[in-house]
Amino acid sequence: MRDAYAQRFRIYAFSRLAYGSAVLAVMLAAITGCAPSDKNAGDTSGSNDQGYVSGTGVITQIPEAERSTPVQLAGKTTDGDAFDLQEWQGSPVVLNLWYAACPPCREEAPDLQESYESFREEGVTFLGINVRDEAAAANAFARQFGITYPSMLDKEGRAVAALSGLLPPQAVPSTVILDSKGRPAARVVGIVDRSTLDGLITDVLAKDT
């Protein structure tokens, strides 16, 4: 009698254990299903929680027939000099969004400066758009990396708003090349290297002439 009861108890205990394991498996599957998928892990345009775009830049060239209206932006540089993009029309303009603590911004800074030096005699103008810092931090960054082209401060988001139809939110660093009419002709969302930037500028110059 006791042996039969013990046997029934073991069967009951095993059944409860199996049921509990099944419930646990279902719960784990549900949790896994809610976890972020890595299917977009190769998306180099994704911003992380630090506020910058990691990975190699994603390049877009805009055919001339599809280019929007000229970008409207005016203000002052970190040195206090006034500028107006409308007055810069006639030659390509390179706009670069950055801030001092952004690691990809620091990585691409030397390439941007070298590209600027290479094309400035052809009339190409560069403007940095600092989205976070005060003038002191922006100027310290310029001194550290030998940046000689001007930058503006954009903590209020005026420049970002002017480019809102072209760039995704928090797309830093990003680089936009305007054609001689002030229209966006190309963009790089994420870090840009010199060879890529030089090629994009050369293409815009060739089509402008």
CSV table of C-alpha atoms in Angstrom, one decimal:
chain,number,residue,atom,x,y,z
A,1,MET,CA,0.0,0.0,0.0
A,2,ARG,CA,2.7,2.4,1.0
A,3,ASP,CA,4.7,1.5,-2.1
A,4,ALA,CA,1.8,2.2,-4.4
A,5,TYR,CA,1.2,5.6,-2.7
A,6,ALA,CA,4.9,6.5,-3.0
A,7,GLN,CA,4.8,5.5,-6.7
A,8,ARG,CA,1.8,7.8,-7.2
A,9,PHE,CA,3.5,10.6,-5.4
A,10,ARG,CA,6.6,10.3,-7.5
A,11,ILE,CA,4.5,10.5,-10.7
A,12,TYR,CA,2.6,13.5,-9.4
A,13,ALA,CA,5.8,15.3,-8.4
A,14,PHE,CA,7.4,14.6,-11.8
A,15,SER,CA,4.3,15.9,-13.6
A,16,ARG,CA,4.4,19.1,-11.5
A,17,LEU,CA,8.1,19.6,-12.3
A,18,ALA,CA,7.5,19.0,-16.0
A,19,TYR,CA,4.6,21.5,-15.9
A,20,GLY,CA,6.7,24.1,-14.1
A,21,SER,CA,9.5,23.7,-16.7
A,22,ALA,CA,7.1,24.1,-19.5
A,23,VAL,CA,5.7,27.3,-18.0
A,24,LEU,CA,9.3,28.6,-17.4
A,25,ALA,CA,10.1,27.9,-21.1
A,26,VAL,CA,7.1,29.8,-22.3
A,27,MET,CA,8.0,32.8,-20.0
A,28,LEU,CA,11.5,32.8,-21.3
A,29,ALA,CA,10.3,32.7,-24.9
A,30,ALA,CA,8.0,35.6,-24.2
A,31,ILE,CA,10.8,37.6,-22.7
A,32,THR,CA,13.1,36.8,-25.6
A,33,GLY,CA,10.5,37.8,-28.0
A,34,CYS,CA,10.3,41.3,-26.3
A,35,ALA,CA,14.0,41.8,-26.4
A,36,PRO,CA,15.5,44.0,-29.1
A,37,SER,CA,16.3,42.1,-32.3
A,38,ASP,CA,19.8,42.2,-33.8
A,39,LYS,CA,18.5,42.2,-37.3
A,40,ASN,CA,19.4,45.9,-37.6
A,41,ALA,CA,22.8,45.4,-36.1
A,42,GLY,CA,24.4,46.2,-39.4
A,43,ASP,CA,22.5,49.5,-39.8
A,44,THR,CA,25.3,52.0,-39.7
A,45,SER,CA,22.9,54.9,-39.4
A,46,GLY,CA,21.6,54.0,-36.0
A,47,SER,CA,22.0,56.5,-33.2
A,48,ASN,CA,23.0,55.1,-29.8
A,49,ASP,CA,22.0,56.3,-26.4
A,50,GLN,CA,25.1,58.5,-26.2
A,51,GLY,CA,23.6,60.7,-28.9
A,52,TYR,CA,25.9,60.0,-31.9
A,53,VAL,CA,25.8,57.8,-34.9
A,54,SER,CA,28.2,54.8,-34.7
A,55,GLY,CA,29.6,52.9,-37.6
A,56,THR,CA,30.6,53.8,-41.2
A,57,GLY,CA,28.5,56.6,-42.8
A,58,VAL,CA,25.6,55.9,-45.0
A,59,ILE,CA,26.0,57.9,-48.3
A,60,THR,CA,23.1,59.4,-50.3
A,61,GLN,CA,23.5,61.3,-53.5
A,62,ILE,CA,20.6,63.4,-54.7
A,63,PRO,CA,20.0,63.7,-58.5
A,64,GLU,CA,19.9,67.3,-59.6
A,65,ALA,CA,16.2,67.0,-60.8
A,66,GLU,CA,15.2,65.8,-57.3
A,67,ARG,CA,17.0,68.4,-55.2
A,68,SER,CA,14.9,70.5,-52.9
A,69,THR,CA,14.9,74.2,-52.4
A,70,PRO,CA,18.1,75.9,-51.1
A,71,VAL,CA,18.8,75.5,-47.3
A,72,GLN,CA,18.0,78.8,-45.5
A,73,LEU,CA,20.4,79.4,-42.6
A,74,ALA,CA,22.1,82.5,-41.2
A,75,GLY,CA,23.8,83.4,-37.9
A,76,LYS,CA,27.1,83.9,-36.3
A,77,THR,CA,30.2,81.6,-36.0
A,78,THR,CA,31.9,80.8,-32.7
A,79,ASP,CA,34.3,83.7,-33.5
A,80,GLY,CA,31.4,86.1,-33.8
A,81,ASP,CA,31.5,86.5,-37.5
A,82,ALA,CA,28.1,86.8,-39.3
A,83,PHE,CA,27.3,84.4,-42.2
A,84,ASP,CA,24.4,83.7,-44.5
A,85,LEU,CA,24.3,80.5,-46.7
A,86,GLN,CA,22.4,82.5,-49.3
A,87,GLU,CA,25.5,84.7,-49.7
A,88,TRP,CA,27.6,81.6,-50.2
A,89,GLN,CA,25.7,80.3,-53.2
A,90,GLY,CA,27.8,80.1,-56.3
A,91,SER,CA,30.0,77.3,-55.0
A,92,PRO,CA,29.4,74.1,-53.1
A,93,VAL,CA,29.1,74.3,-49.3
A,94,VAL,CA,29.9,71.5,-46.9
A,95,LEU,CA,27.9,71.4,-43.6
A,96,ASN,CA,29.1,69.1,-40.8
A,97,LEU,CA,27.1,68.4,-37.7
A,98,TRP,CA,29.2,67.6,-34.6
A,99,TYR,CA,29.9,68.2,-30.9
A,100,ALA,CA,33.1,68.0,-29.0
A,101,ALA,CA,32.5,64.8,-26.9
A,102,CYS,CA,31.3,62.8,-29.9
A,103,PRO,CA,33.9,60.0,-30.6
A,104,PRO,CA,33.1,59.7,-34.4
A,105,CYS,CA,33.2,63.5,-34.7
A,106,ARG,CA,36.7,63.5,-33.2
A,107,GLU,CA,37.8,60.7,-35.5
A,108,GLU,CA,36.6,62.4,-38.7
A,109,ALA,CA,37.8,65.9,-37.8
A,110,PRO,CA,41.3,65.6,-39.4
A,111,ASP,CA,39.8,64.3,-42.7
A,112,LEU,CA,37.3,67.2,-42.8
A,113,GLN,CA,40.1,69.7,-42.3
A,114,GLU,CA,42.3,68.1,-45.0
A,115,SER,CA,39.4,68.1,-47.4
A,116,TYR,CA,38.7,71.7,-46.6
A,117,GLU,CA,42.3,72.6,-47.4
A,118,SER,CA,42.2,70.7,-50.6
A,119,PHE,CA,39.1,72.4,-52.0
A,120,ARG,CA,39.1,75.9,-50.6
A,121,GLU,CA,41.0,77.3,-53.5
A,122,GLU,CA,38.1,76.0,-55.7
A,123,GLY,CA,35.7,78.1,-53.7
A,124,VAL,CA,34.2,75.3,-51.6
A,125,THR,CA,33.1,76.5,-48.2
A,126,PHE,CA,32.9,74.5,-45.0
A,127,LEU,CA,30.7,75.2,-42.0
A,128,GLY,CA,30.6,73.2,-38.8
A,129,ILE,CA,27.3,73.0,-36.9
A,130,ASN,CA,27.9,72.3,-33.2
A,131,VAL,CA,24.7,70.9,-31.8
A,132,ARG,CA,25.6,70.8,-28.0
A,133,ASP,CA,28.5,72.9,-26.9
A,134,GLU,CA,29.2,76.5,-25.9
A,135,ALA,CA,31.7,78.6,-27.8
A,136,ALA,CA,34.7,77.8,-25.5
A,137,ALA,CA,34.3,74.0,-26.0
A,138,ALA,CA,33.8,74.3,-29.7
A,139,ASN,CA,36.9,76.5,-30.1
A,140,ALA,CA,39.0,74.2,-27.9
A,141,PHE,CA,38.0,71.3,-30.2
A,142,ALA,CA,39.0,73.4,-33.2
A,143,ARG,CA,42.4,74.2,-31.7
A,144,GLN,CA,43.0,70.6,-30.7
A,145,PHE,CA,42.3,69.2,-34.2
A,146,GLY,CA,43.6,72.2,-36.2
A,147,ILE,CA,40.2,73.0,-37.6
A,148,THR,CA,40.4,76.3,-39.5
A,149,TYR,CA,37.0,76.5,-41.1
A,150,PRO,CA,34.2,78.2,-39.1
A,151,SER,CA,31.5,76.6,-36.9
A,152,MET,CA,28.2,77.9,-35.6
A,153,LEU,CA,26.5,76.9,-32.3
A,154,ASP,CA,23.1,75.3,-32.7
A,155,LYS,CA,21.9,74.4,-29.2
A,156,GLU,CA,18.5,75.9,-30.2
A,157,GLY,CA,18.3,73.6,-33.2
A,158,ARG,CA,17.9,76.2,-36.0
A,159,ALA,CA,20.3,74.5,-38.3
A,160,VAL,CA,19.0,71.0,-37.5
A,161,ALA,CA,15.5,72.3,-38.3
A,162,ALA,CA,16.7,73.6,-41.6
A,163,LEU,CA,18.0,70.2,-42.4
A,164,SER,CA,15.1,68.2,-40.9
A,165,GLY,CA,13.8,67.0,-44.2
A,166,LEU,CA,17.2,65.6,-45.1
A,167,LEU,CA,18.7,64.1,-41.9
A,168,PRO,CA,17.1,61.8,-39.3
A,169,PRO,CA,16.9,63.0,-35.7
A,170,GLN,CA,20.1,63.1,-33.7
A,171,ALA,CA,22.1,62.2,-36.7
A,172,VAL,CA,25.5,63.3,-35.4
A,173,PRO,CA,27.9,63.3,-37.0
A,174,SER,CA,26.4,64.0,-40.4
A,175,THR,CA,27.7,65.8,-43.4
A,176,VAL,CA,25.6,67.6,-46.1
A,177,ILE,CA,27.0,69.0,-49.4
A,178,LEU,CA,25.1,71.8,-51.0
A,179,ASP,CA,25.4,72.5,-54.7
A,180,SER,CA,26.2,76.0,-56.0
A,181,LYS,CA,22.5,76.9,-55.8
A,182,GLY,CA,22.4,76.0,-52.1
A,183,ARG,CA,20.4,72.8,-52.6
A,184,PRO,CA,21.3,69.5,-50.8
A,185,ALA,CA,23.2,67.4,-53.3
A,186,ALA,CA,24.7,64.7,-51.1
A,187,ARG,CA,24.7,63.6,-47.5
A,188,VAL,CA,26.6,61.2,-45.2
A,189,VAL,CA,24.8,60.0,-42.1
A,190,GLY,CA,27.6,58.9,-39.7
A,191,ILE,CA,31.3,59.3,-39.9
A,192,VAL,CA,32.8,60.4,-43.3
A,193,ASP,CA,36.4,59.7,-44.4
A,194,ARG,CA,38.4,62.0,-46.7
A,195,SER,CA,38.2,59.9,-49.8
A,196,THR,CA,34.4,59.7,-49.6
A,197,LEU,CA,34.1,63.4,-48.9
A,198,ASP,CA,36.5,64.4,-51.7
A,199,GLY,CA,34.7,62.2,-54.2
A,200,LEU,CA,31.3,63.7,-53.3
A,201,ILE,CA,32.6,67.3,-53.5
A,202,THR,CA,34.3,66.5,-56.8
A,203,ASP,CA,31.1,65.1,-58.2
A,204,VAL,CA,29.1,68.2,-57.1
A,205,LEU,CA,31.8,70.5,-58.6
A,206,ALA,CA,31.7,68.7,-61.9
A,207,LYS,CA,28.0,68.9,-62.3
A,208,ASP,CA,27.9,72.5,-61.2
A,209,THR,CA,30.2,73.5,-64.0
